[in-house]
Amino acid sequence: GKHTTRHSEIHYVKHNTYIIDTPGFSSLDINDIEREELKEYFPEFIEYNEKCRFVGCLHLKEPDCAVKNALSEGKISQARYESYKSNLEYIDSLQKY
């Protein structure tokens, strides 16, 4: 028969990486998130978002980016930053069509 989830479980994968098995979710849909909004979904970025030199900084190649500075100082996980960039690329690919 079909396996169904009846309760939530959190599974540790590695440092700062977890998978949550929750009833009702089979995937995370980010199709309705605008590229400028994505940074708000990364709680570890929030304290740095307003400290960037440029309003609307996407934390990619902009100079004086507080998020990238925090990343280089080890205050933000490289894996989380890579996840942010990957999701941003995905959003950009959706907006091409």
PDB file of C-alpha atoms in Angstrom:
ATOM      1  CA  GLY A   1       0.000   0.000   0.000  1.00  0.00           C
ATOM      2  CA  LYS A   2       0.867   3.669  -0.088  1.00  0.00           C
ATOM      3  CA  HIS A   3       2.972   5.017   2.784  1.00  0.00           C
ATOM      4  CA  THR A   4       1.533   8.140   4.362  1.00  0.00           C
ATOM      5  CA  THR A   5       2.957  10.472   6.962  1.00  0.00           C
ATOM      6  CA  ARG A   6       0.737  10.961  10.003  1.00  0.00           C
ATOM      7  CA  HIS A   7       3.118  12.979  12.158  1.00  0.00           C
ATOM      8  CA  SER A   8       6.088  15.283  11.643  1.00  0.00           C
ATOM      9  CA  GLU A   9       9.641  14.018  11.965  1.00  0.00           C
ATOM     10  CA  ILE A  10      12.913  15.890  11.681  1.00  0.00           C
ATOM     11  CA  HIS A  11      15.938  14.014  10.379  1.00  0.00           C
ATOM     12  CA  TYR A  12      19.496  15.253  10.845  1.00  0.00           C
ATOM     13  CA  VAL A  13      21.538  14.984   7.640  1.00  0.00           C
ATOM     14  CA  LYS A  14      24.741  16.892   8.444  1.00  0.00           C
ATOM     15  CA  HIS A  15      25.855  20.163  10.040  1.00  0.00           C
ATOM     16  CA  ASN A  16      23.055  22.752   9.552  1.00  0.00           C
ATOM     17  CA  THR A  17      21.105  20.352   7.317  1.00  0.00           C
ATOM     18  CA  TYR A  18      17.840  18.696   8.267  1.00  0.00           C
ATOM     19  CA  ILE A  19      14.941  17.119   6.422  1.00  0.00           C
ATOM     20  CA  ILE A  20      11.455  17.480   7.847  1.00  0.00           C
ATOM     21  CA  ASP A  21       8.863  14.873   6.928  1.00  0.00           C
ATOM     22  CA  THR A  22       5.517  16.596   7.424  1.00  0.00           C
ATOM     23  CA  PRO A  23       1.989  15.505   6.481  1.00  0.00           C
ATOM     24  CA  GLY A  24       0.700  17.365   3.445  1.00  0.00           C
ATOM     25  CA  PHE A  25       4.049  18.363   1.929  1.00  0.00           C
ATOM     26  CA  SER A  26       5.742  16.507  -0.884  1.00  0.00           C
ATOM     27  CA  SER A  27       7.905  19.418  -2.038  1.00  0.00           C
ATOM     28  CA  LEU A  28       8.587  23.083  -1.402  1.00  0.00           C
ATOM     29  CA  ASP A  29       7.098  25.367  -4.052  1.00  0.00           C
ATOM     30  CA  ILE A  30       8.903  28.670  -4.557  1.00  0.00           C
ATOM     31  CA  ASN A  31       7.289  29.544  -7.886  1.00  0.00           C
ATOM     32  CA  ASP A  32       5.462  32.567  -6.431  1.00  0.00           C
ATOM     33  CA  ILE A  33       8.480  34.124  -4.718  1.00  0.00           C
ATOM     34  CA  GLU A  34       9.995  37.145  -6.467  1.00  0.00           C
ATOM     35  CA  ARG A  35      13.788  37.194  -6.713  1.00  0.00           C
ATOM     36  CA  GLU A  36      13.954  40.336  -4.543  1.00  0.00           C
ATOM     37  CA  GLU A  37      11.912  38.574  -1.812  1.00  0.00           C
ATOM     38  CA  LEU A  38      13.956  35.369  -1.592  1.00  0.00           C
ATOM     39  CA  LYS A  39      16.471  36.786   0.906  1.00  0.00           C
ATOM     40  CA  GLU A  40      13.624  37.271   3.406  1.00  0.00           C
ATOM     41  CA  TYR A  41      13.163  33.478   3.505  1.00  0.00           C
ATOM     42  CA  PHE A  42      16.693  33.006   4.839  1.00  0.00           C
ATOM     43  CA  PRO A  43      16.499  34.008   8.520  1.00  0.00           C
ATOM     44  CA  GLU A  44      20.275  34.088   8.890  1.00  0.00           C
ATOM     45  CA  PHE A  45      20.400  36.906   6.293  1.00  0.00           C
ATOM     46  CA  ILE A  46      17.881  39.180   8.016  1.00  0.00           C
ATOM     47  CA  GLU A  47      20.248  41.008  10.353  1.00  0.00           C
ATOM     48  CA  TYR A  48      22.548  41.771   7.394  1.00  0.00           C
ATOM     49  CA  ASN A  49      20.036  42.646   4.634  1.00  0.00           C
ATOM     50  CA  GLU A  50      19.723  46.300   5.661  1.00  0.00           C
ATOM     51  CA  LYS A  51      23.480  46.722   6.178  1.00  0.00           C
ATOM     52  CA  CYS A  52      24.392  46.263   2.517  1.00  0.00           C
ATOM     53  CA  ARG A  53      25.680  49.295   0.627  1.00  0.00           C
ATOM     54  CA  PHE A  54      22.930  49.078  -1.994  1.00  0.00           C
ATOM     55  CA  VAL A  55      19.176  48.935  -1.386  1.00  0.00           C
ATOM     56  CA  GLY A  56      17.869  45.798  -3.074  1.00  0.00           C
ATOM     57  CA  CYS A  57      21.198  43.974  -2.835  1.00  0.00           C
ATOM     58  CA  LEU A  58      20.781  40.375  -3.997  1.00  0.00           C
ATOM     59  CA  HIS A  59      23.974  39.281  -2.226  1.00  0.00           C
ATOM     60  CA  LEU A  60      25.666  38.071  -5.382  1.00  0.00           C
ATOM     61  CA  LYS A  61      28.237  40.412  -6.944  1.00  0.00           C
ATOM     62  CA  GLU A  62      27.381  43.749  -5.359  1.00  0.00           C
ATOM     63  CA  PRO A  63      30.225  45.568  -3.551  1.00  0.00           C
ATOM     64  CA  ASP A  64      30.028  46.090   0.224  1.00  0.00           C
ATOM     65  CA  CYS A  65      27.456  43.320   0.695  1.00  0.00           C
ATOM     66  CA  ALA A  66      26.926  42.630   4.406  1.00  0.00           C
ATOM     67  CA  VAL A  67      25.672  39.088   3.735  1.00  0.00           C
ATOM     68  CA  LYS A  68      28.792  38.177   1.742  1.00  0.00           C
ATOM     69  CA  ASN A  69      30.951  39.756   4.459  1.00  0.00           C
ATOM     70  CA  ALA A  70      29.152  37.654   7.097  1.00  0.00           C
ATOM     71  CA  LEU A  71      29.673  34.599   4.891  1.00  0.00           C
ATOM     72  CA  SER A  72      33.419  35.227   4.652  1.00  0.00           C
ATOM     73  CA  GLU A  73      33.560  35.687   8.447  1.00  0.00           C
ATOM     74  CA  GLY A  74      31.826  32.331   8.990  1.00  0.00           C
ATOM     75  CA  LYS A  75      28.665  33.892  10.431  1.00  0.00           C
ATOM     76  CA  ILE A  76      26.544  32.436   7.628  1.00  0.00           C
ATOM     77  CA  SER A  77      26.864  28.832   6.478  1.00  0.00           C
ATOM     78  CA  GLN A  78      28.358  28.323   3.017  1.00  0.00           C
ATOM     79  CA  ALA A  79      25.763  25.596   2.404  1.00  0.00           C
ATOM     80  CA  ARG A  80      22.901  27.983   3.178  1.00  0.00           C
ATOM     81  CA  TYR A  81      24.379  30.657   0.923  1.00  0.00           C
ATOM     82  CA  GLU A  82      24.729  28.096  -1.882  1.00  0.00           C
ATOM     83  CA  SER A  83      21.095  27.107  -1.314  1.00  0.00           C
ATOM     84  CA  TYR A  84      20.117  30.781  -1.624  1.00  0.00           C
ATOM     85  CA  LYS A  85      22.029  31.126  -4.905  1.00  0.00           C
ATOM     86  CA  SER A  86      20.548  27.898  -6.259  1.00  0.00           C
ATOM     87  CA  ASN A  87      17.018  29.014  -5.424  1.00  0.00           C
ATOM     88  CA  LEU A  88      17.681  32.421  -6.971  1.00  0.00           C
ATOM     89  CA  GLU A  89      18.855  30.742 -10.189  1.00  0.00           C
ATOM     90  CA  TYR A  90      15.690  28.628 -10.183  1.00  0.00           C
ATOM     91  CA  ILE A  91      13.490  31.720  -9.774  1.00  0.00           C
ATOM     92  CA  ASP A  92      15.388  33.449 -12.585  1.00  0.00           C
ATOM     93  CA  SER A  93      14.822  30.440 -14.855  1.00  0.00           C
ATOM     94  CA  LEU A  94      11.065  30.631 -14.215  1.00  0.00           C
ATOM     95  CA  GLN A  95      10.922  34.313 -15.111  1.00  0.00           C
ATOM     96  CA  LYS A  96      12.449  33.675 -18.545  1.00  0.00           C
ATOM     97  CA  TYR A  97       9.256  32.011 -19.757  1.00  0.00           C
TER      98      TYR A  97
END
